[in-house]
Coordinates of C-alpha atoms (C1' of nucleotides) in Angstrom, one line a residue:
Chain A
M27 CA -50.3 -38.7 -9.2
S28 CA -51.7 -41.4 -11.3
S29 CA -51.8 -44.6 -9.4
N30 CA -52.1 -46.7 -12.8
G31 CA -49.1 -48.7 -11.8
S32 CA -47.4 -47.9 -15.2
R33 CA -44.5 -45.7 -13.3
A34 CA -43.2 -47.4 -10.3
W35 CA -40.0 -47.4 -11.2
S36 CA -39.7 -43.6 -11.9
A37 CA -41.9 -42.9 -9.1
M38 CA -39.2 -44.4 -6.8
I39 CA -36.7 -41.8 -8.1
D40 CA -39.2 -39.3 -6.2
L41 CA -38.6 -41.6 -3.0
I42 CA -34.8 -41.6 -3.4
Q43 CA -34.5 -38.0 -3.7
S44 CA -36.6 -37.0 -0.7
Q45 CA -34.7 -39.8 1.3
K46 CA -31.2 -38.6 0.1
K47 CA -32.0 -34.9 1.2
W48 CA -33.4 -36.3 4.7
L49 CA -30.7 -38.9 5.4
G50 CA -27.9 -35.8 4.7
E51 CA -29.9 -33.5 7.3
R52 CA -29.6 -36.5 9.8
V53 CA -25.9 -37.5 9.3
S54 CA -24.5 -33.8 8.7
E55 CA -25.0 -33.7 12.8
Y56 CA -22.4 -36.3 13.0
G57 CA -20.1 -34.6 10.1
L58 CA -20.7 -36.8 7.8
T59 CA -22.4 -36.9 3.7
P60 CA -25.0 -39.2 2.9
Q61 CA -21.8 -41.1 1.2
L62 CA -19.4 -40.9 3.6
F63 CA -22.0 -42.8 6.2
H64 CA -22.5 -45.3 3.5
G65 CA -18.6 -45.8 3.4
L66 CA -18.8 -46.8 6.9
D67 CA -21.5 -48.5 6.8
V68 CA -20.1 -50.9 4.0
L69 CA -17.0 -51.3 5.7
A70 CA -19.0 -51.9 9.0
E71 CA -19.6 -55.4 7.6
T72 CA -16.2 -56.6 6.6
R73 CA -12.9 -57.3 8.5
G74 CA -11.1 -55.3 5.8
A75 CA -11.7 -54.2 2.1
T76 CA -9.4 -53.8 -0.8
M77 CA -10.1 -50.7 -2.6
S78 CA -11.8 -52.2 -5.6
E79 CA -13.7 -54.4 -3.3
F80 CA -15.1 -51.2 -1.3
A81 CA -16.0 -49.3 -4.7
E82 CA -17.7 -52.6 -6.0
D83 CA -19.7 -52.6 -2.6
M84 CA -20.2 -49.0 -2.4
F85 CA -21.4 -49.0 -6.3
C86 CA -19.1 -46.4 -7.4
D87 CA -16.1 -45.6 -9.2
A88 CA -12.6 -46.8 -8.1
S89 CA -11.3 -43.0 -8.6
N90 CA -14.3 -41.8 -6.5
A91 CA -13.9 -44.4 -3.6
T92 CA -10.2 -43.0 -3.3
G93 CA -11.6 -39.6 -2.9
I94 CA -14.2 -41.1 -0.2
V95 CA -11.7 -43.0 1.5
D96 CA -9.6 -39.9 1.6
R97 CA -12.2 -38.0 3.6
L98 CA -12.9 -40.8 5.7
V99 CA -9.0 -41.5 6.8
K100 CA -8.6 -37.6 7.1
R101 CA -11.5 -37.9 9.8
G102 CA -10.0 -40.7 12.0
L103 CA -12.7 -43.3 10.6
V104 CA -11.2 -45.7 8.4
L105 CA -7.5 -46.8 8.1
R106 CA -5.9 -47.2 4.7
E107 CA -2.7 -49.9 4.6
A108 CA -0.6 -51.6 2.1
S109 CA -0.9 -55.2 2.1
D110 CA 1.6 -57.4 2.5
K111 CA 0.8 -59.9 0.3
D112 CA 0.6 -57.6 -3.0
R113 CA 1.9 -54.5 -2.6
R114 CA 0.0 -53.0 -4.9
V115 CA -3.1 -53.6 -2.8
K116 CA -4.4 -51.5 -0.4
V117 CA -6.8 -52.7 2.5
V118 CA -9.2 -50.4 4.3
R119 CA -11.2 -50.7 7.6
L120 CA -12.8 -48.7 10.3
T121 CA -10.6 -47.3 13.1
P122 CA -12.5 -48.1 16.3
A123 CA -13.7 -44.4 16.4
G124 CA -15.2 -45.1 13.0
A125 CA -16.7 -48.3 14.2
R126 CA -18.5 -46.4 17.0
L127 CA -19.7 -43.6 14.8
Q128 CA -21.1 -46.0 12.4
K129 CA -23.3 -47.8 15.1
R130 CA -24.2 -44.4 16.6
V131 CA -25.6 -43.2 13.4
R132 CA -27.2 -46.2 12.5
A133 CA -29.2 -46.7 15.8
R134 CA -30.4 -43.2 15.5
L135 CA -31.4 -43.6 11.9
E136 CA -33.1 -46.9 12.9
Q137 CA -35.2 -44.8 15.4
E138 CA -37.2 -43.0 12.6
A139 CA -37.9 -44.3 8.8
P140 CA -37.9 -41.7 6.3
P141 CA -40.3 -39.4 6.1
P142 CA -42.8 -41.0 3.2
I143 CA -42.1 -44.2 4.3
A144 CA -42.8 -43.2 8.1
K145 CA -46.5 -42.3 6.8
L146 CA -47.4 -46.0 6.0
S147 CA -49.2 -48.6 7.8
A148 CA -47.5 -51.0 9.6
A149 CA -48.2 -53.7 7.1
D150 CA -46.8 -51.9 4.7
H151 CA -43.6 -51.4 6.9
R152 CA -43.0 -55.3 7.3
A153 CA -43.4 -55.6 4.1
L154 CA -41.1 -53.1 2.7
R155 CA -39.1 -54.5 4.9
D156 CA -38.9 -58.0 3.5
I157 CA -38.8 -56.8 0.4
I158 CA -35.7 -54.7 0.8
H159 CA -34.0 -57.5 2.4
R160 CA -34.9 -60.0 -0.5
A161 CA -33.6 -57.6 -3.0
L162 CA -30.4 -57.1 -0.9
A163 CA -29.9 -60.7 -0.7
H164 CA -30.3 -60.5 -4.5
V165 CA -27.7 -58.3 -4.7
E166 CA -25.7 -60.4 -2.5
A167 CA -26.3 -63.5 -4.6
A168 CA -25.1 -61.5 -7.8
R169 CA -21.9 -60.9 -6.1
I170 CA -21.0 -64.2 -5.3
E171 CA -21.8 -65.6 -8.4
E172 CA -19.5 -63.0 -10.2
A173 CA -16.8 -63.8 -7.8
G174 CA -17.0 -67.3 -8.0
Chain B
M22 CA -26.4 -59.5 5.5
S23 CA -28.4 -60.0 8.6
S24 CA -32.1 -60.6 8.0
N25 CA -33.2 -59.9 11.4
G26 CA -35.0 -56.7 10.4
S27 CA -33.3 -54.3 12.6
R28 CA -31.9 -52.1 9.7
A29 CA -34.9 -51.7 7.1
W30 CA -34.1 -48.1 6.4
S31 CA -30.3 -48.1 6.6
A32 CA -30.6 -51.0 4.2
M33 CA -32.6 -48.9 1.9
I34 CA -29.5 -46.7 1.5
D35 CA -27.6 -49.4 -0.4
L36 CA -30.7 -49.6 -2.7
I37 CA -30.8 -46.1 -3.2
Q38 CA -26.8 -45.9 -4.2
S39 CA -27.1 -49.0 -6.7
Q40 CA -30.7 -47.6 -8.3
K41 CA -29.2 -44.1 -8.7
K42 CA -25.8 -45.6 -10.7
W43 CA -28.3 -47.5 -12.9
L44 CA -30.1 -44.6 -13.7
G45 CA -27.2 -42.9 -14.3
E46 CA -26.3 -45.1 -16.9
R47 CA -29.4 -45.0 -18.5
V48 CA -29.9 -41.3 -18.8
S49 CA -26.6 -40.3 -19.6
E50 CA -27.5 -41.8 -23.1
Y51 CA -29.8 -38.8 -23.6
G52 CA -27.3 -36.3 -22.3
L53 CA -28.9 -36.3 -18.5
T54 CA -27.5 -36.7 -14.8
P55 CA -30.2 -38.2 -12.5
Q56 CA -30.8 -35.1 -11.1
L57 CA -31.9 -33.1 -14.3
F58 CA -34.1 -36.1 -15.8
H59 CA -35.8 -36.0 -12.0
G60 CA -36.3 -32.1 -13.2
L61 CA -38.1 -32.9 -16.3
D62 CA -39.9 -35.6 -14.6
V63 CA -41.4 -33.0 -11.8
L64 CA -42.1 -30.1 -14.6
A65 CA -43.9 -33.0 -16.6
E66 CA -46.6 -32.9 -14.0
T67 CA -46.9 -29.2 -14.1
R68 CA -48.2 -26.6 -16.5
G69 CA -45.5 -24.3 -14.9
A70 CA -44.2 -24.0 -11.7
T71 CA -42.1 -21.3 -9.7
M72 CA -38.8 -21.7 -8.8
S73 CA -39.9 -22.1 -5.2
E74 CA -42.2 -24.8 -6.2
F75 CA -39.7 -26.5 -8.7
A76 CA -37.4 -26.6 -5.7
E77 CA -40.2 -27.7 -3.0
D78 CA -40.9 -30.7 -5.6
M79 CA -37.1 -31.4 -6.3
F80 CA -36.6 -31.9 -2.6
C81 CA -33.7 -29.7 -2.8
D82 CA -32.5 -26.3 -2.0
A83 CA -33.7 -22.9 -3.6
S84 CA -29.7 -22.3 -4.8
N85 CA -29.5 -25.7 -6.3
A86 CA -32.9 -25.7 -8.1
T87 CA -31.3 -22.1 -10.1
G88 CA -28.2 -24.3 -11.0
I89 CA -30.3 -27.4 -11.9
V90 CA -32.8 -25.2 -14.1
D91 CA -29.7 -23.2 -15.7
R92 CA -28.4 -26.5 -17.0
L93 CA -32.0 -27.5 -18.3
V94 CA -32.4 -24.3 -19.9
K95 CA -28.9 -24.4 -21.9
R96 CA -29.7 -27.7 -23.1
G97 CA -33.5 -26.2 -24.7
L98 CA -35.5 -28.5 -22.7
V99 CA -36.9 -26.0 -20.5
L100 CA -38.2 -22.4 -20.3
R101 CA -38.2 -19.8 -17.5
E102 CA -39.8 -16.8 -18.1
A103 CA -40.6 -13.9 -15.9
S104 CA -44.2 -13.6 -14.3
D105 CA -46.7 -10.9 -15.1
K106 CA -48.3 -10.7 -12.0
D107 CA -45.3 -10.8 -9.8
R108 CA -42.0 -9.6 -11.2
R109 CA -39.8 -11.4 -8.6
V110 CA -41.5 -14.7 -9.4
K111 CA -40.1 -17.0 -12.3
V112 CA -42.0 -19.4 -14.2
V113 CA -40.3 -22.7 -15.2
R114 CA -42.1 -25.2 -17.7
L115 CA -40.8 -27.8 -20.3
T116 CA -40.0 -26.8 -24.0
P117 CA -41.6 -29.4 -26.7
A118 CA -38.3 -30.9 -27.0
G119 CA -38.0 -31.6 -23.0
A120 CA -41.7 -32.9 -22.8
R121 CA -40.6 -35.3 -25.9
L122 CA -37.6 -36.6 -24.1
Q123 CA -39.0 -37.2 -20.6
K124 CA -41.5 -39.2 -22.1
R125 CA -38.7 -40.9 -24.1
V126 CA -36.5 -41.6 -21.4
R127 CA -39.6 -42.6 -18.9
A128 CA -41.1 -45.1 -21.3
R129 CA -37.5 -46.4 -21.7
L130 CA -37.2 -46.8 -17.8
E131 CA -40.3 -48.5 -17.2
Q132 CA -39.5 -51.1 -19.5
E133 CA -36.9 -52.5 -17.1
A134 CA -36.8 -52.6 -12.9
P135 CA -33.7 -51.3 -11.5
P136 CA -31.3 -54.3 -10.7
P137 CA -31.7 -55.8 -7.4
I138 CA -35.4 -55.1 -7.4
A139 CA -35.6 -56.7 -11.3
K140 CA -34.9 -60.1 -9.4
L141 CA -37.7 -59.9 -7.3
S142 CA -40.8 -62.3 -7.6
A143 CA -44.2 -60.7 -9.6
A144 CA -45.9 -60.7 -6.2
D145 CA -42.8 -58.5 -4.7
H146 CA -43.1 -56.2 -7.4
R147 CA -46.5 -55.2 -7.3
A148 CA -46.1 -54.9 -3.5
L149 CA -43.6 -52.9 -3.9
R150 CA -45.0 -51.1 -6.6
D151 CA -48.3 -50.4 -4.1
I152 CA -46.2 -49.2 -1.7
I153 CA -44.3 -46.8 -3.6
H154 CA -47.6 -45.4 -4.6
R155 CA -48.8 -45.1 -1.1
A156 CA -45.9 -43.4 0.2
L157 CA -45.7 -40.8 -2.9
A158 CA -49.5 -40.0 -2.2
H159 CA -48.5 -39.1 1.7
V160 CA -46.0 -36.9 0.5
E161 CA -48.9 -35.2 -2.1
A162 CA -51.0 -35.1 0.9
A163 CA -48.4 -33.6 3.1
R164 CA -47.8 -30.7 0.5
I165 CA -51.2 -29.9 0.2
E166 CA -51.7 -29.9 3.7
E167 CA -48.9 -27.4 4.0
A168 CA -49.8 -25.3 1.3
G169 CA -53.7 -25.1 2.6
Chain C
dT7 C1' -39.9 -5.5 6.1
dA8 C1' -40.6 -9.6 4.1
dT9 C1' -40.1 -12.7 0.0
dT10 C1' -38.3 -14.6 -5.0
dG11 C1' -34.7 -15.7 -6.8
dT12 C1' -29.4 -15.6 -7.8
dT13 C1' -24.9 -15.2 -7.1
dA14 C1' -20.4 -16.4 -4.0
dT15 C1' -18.3 -19.8 -1.9
dA16 C1' -16.8 -24.1 -0.8
dC17 C1' -17.0 -29.2 -0.5
dT18 C1' -18.5 -33.2 -2.2
dC19 C1' -19.8 -36.5 -5.9
dT20 C1' -18.9 -38.5 -10.1
dA21 C1' -17.1 -40.5 -14.6
dT22 C1' -12.9 -40.7 -18.1
dA23 C1' -8.6 -40.8 -18.9
dA24 C1' -4.0 -41.1 -18.4
dC25 C1' -0.3 -42.4 -14.9
dT26 C1' 2.2 -44.8 -11.3
dA27 C1' 3.8 -49.3 -9.0
dT28 C1' 3.5 -53.3 -8.7
dA29 C1' 2.3 -58.6 -10.6
Chain D
dT10 C1' 1.3 -57.0 -20.4
dA11 C1' -2.5 -57.1 -17.1
dT12 C1' -3.7 -55.2 -12.4
dA13 C1' -4.4 -52.2 -8.3
dG14 C1' -4.6 -47.8 -7.1
dT15 C1' -4.1 -42.9 -7.5
dT16 C1' -4.1 -38.4 -10.0
dA17 C1' -5.7 -35.0 -13.3
dT18 C1' -9.6 -33.1 -15.3
dA19 C1' -14.1 -31.4 -15.9
dG20 C1' -18.6 -31.3 -14.8
dA21 C1' -22.7 -31.8 -11.5
dG22 C1' -24.9 -31.6 -7.1
dT23 C1' -25.3 -29.8 -2.2
dA24 C1' -25.7 -26.3 1.6
dT25 C1' -24.9 -21.3 3.6
dA26 C1' -24.6 -16.9 3.4
dA27 C1' -25.0 -12.5 1.4
dC28 C1' -27.2 -10.3 -2.2
dA29 C1' -30.7 -7.8 -5.8
dA30 C1' -35.0 -6.7 -7.3
dT31 C1' -39.5 -6.5 -6.1
dA32 C1' -43.8 -6.8 -3.0

DNA sequence: TATTGTTATACTCTATAACTATA
DNA sequence: TATAGTTATAGAGTATAACAATA
């Protein structure tokens, strides 16, 4: 494992992989996959999203979003309702059960950092947390810019 | 997007998702998926791994590793050979074409940081790179400990 | 008996293209 | 014509269990 700094981003793929596995093991206890939990997590930050908005928030294809929402609806975690204003549009939001589950799983995940991260120092934890938040703020900003 | 620091790890899932999509778009130009590229990347750091070692390095199930190696072999990027010492064991390693492709794709990826990360300051870049390397060092250490 | 790796199964995720129904 | 969403299709990733060959 070279530490000459030349492979920061491909190294990150290793972390991604190990964390997705870790996440999958955690959320499967609740009958969820990483993607389905991510769907709940995304919807928890809205008061109802269109399918297009949901797909964009999920960084996934529209056809893919349909499948994910199908599975969440089947589990009773999400409602998909026709919009009054534009009958092409579907609005998706959490059911009470979905909101409860999202809170429970998220609380559970926050108790324990993913394995490679968990071993870092407290200072690294804080630094990483701050960097993640700044990175996500850029995602938000880019979206607002696109929309506006 | 709260920045009260209470959701560092579930926030990371957002980053993971967006980066996987970004990665998929990059590597698909080379006929690869994120997983297949990760396979090449993992094998580039060995002189031949058993299927078990490969699965462990990939953080994936053994049955899954079989499928990944199957696809890499079919593309001529990887060889899977029987071991002389233990006839149960298969040894997997890159072909010259696989090694070339791994170098080319990795060089390409290093040219450009994934989108949310790319917007961060140079100082954040450096900090993040260092944290990633320390985290991966812990993964390595844990493996050596397990093995020994 | 235990271990290495594969196969069988079932489901999920992903992307593209074609389609329906609105606008 | 354009847009919102779905369906069809095909491939890929995932986990569990059962299995064959070998140790």
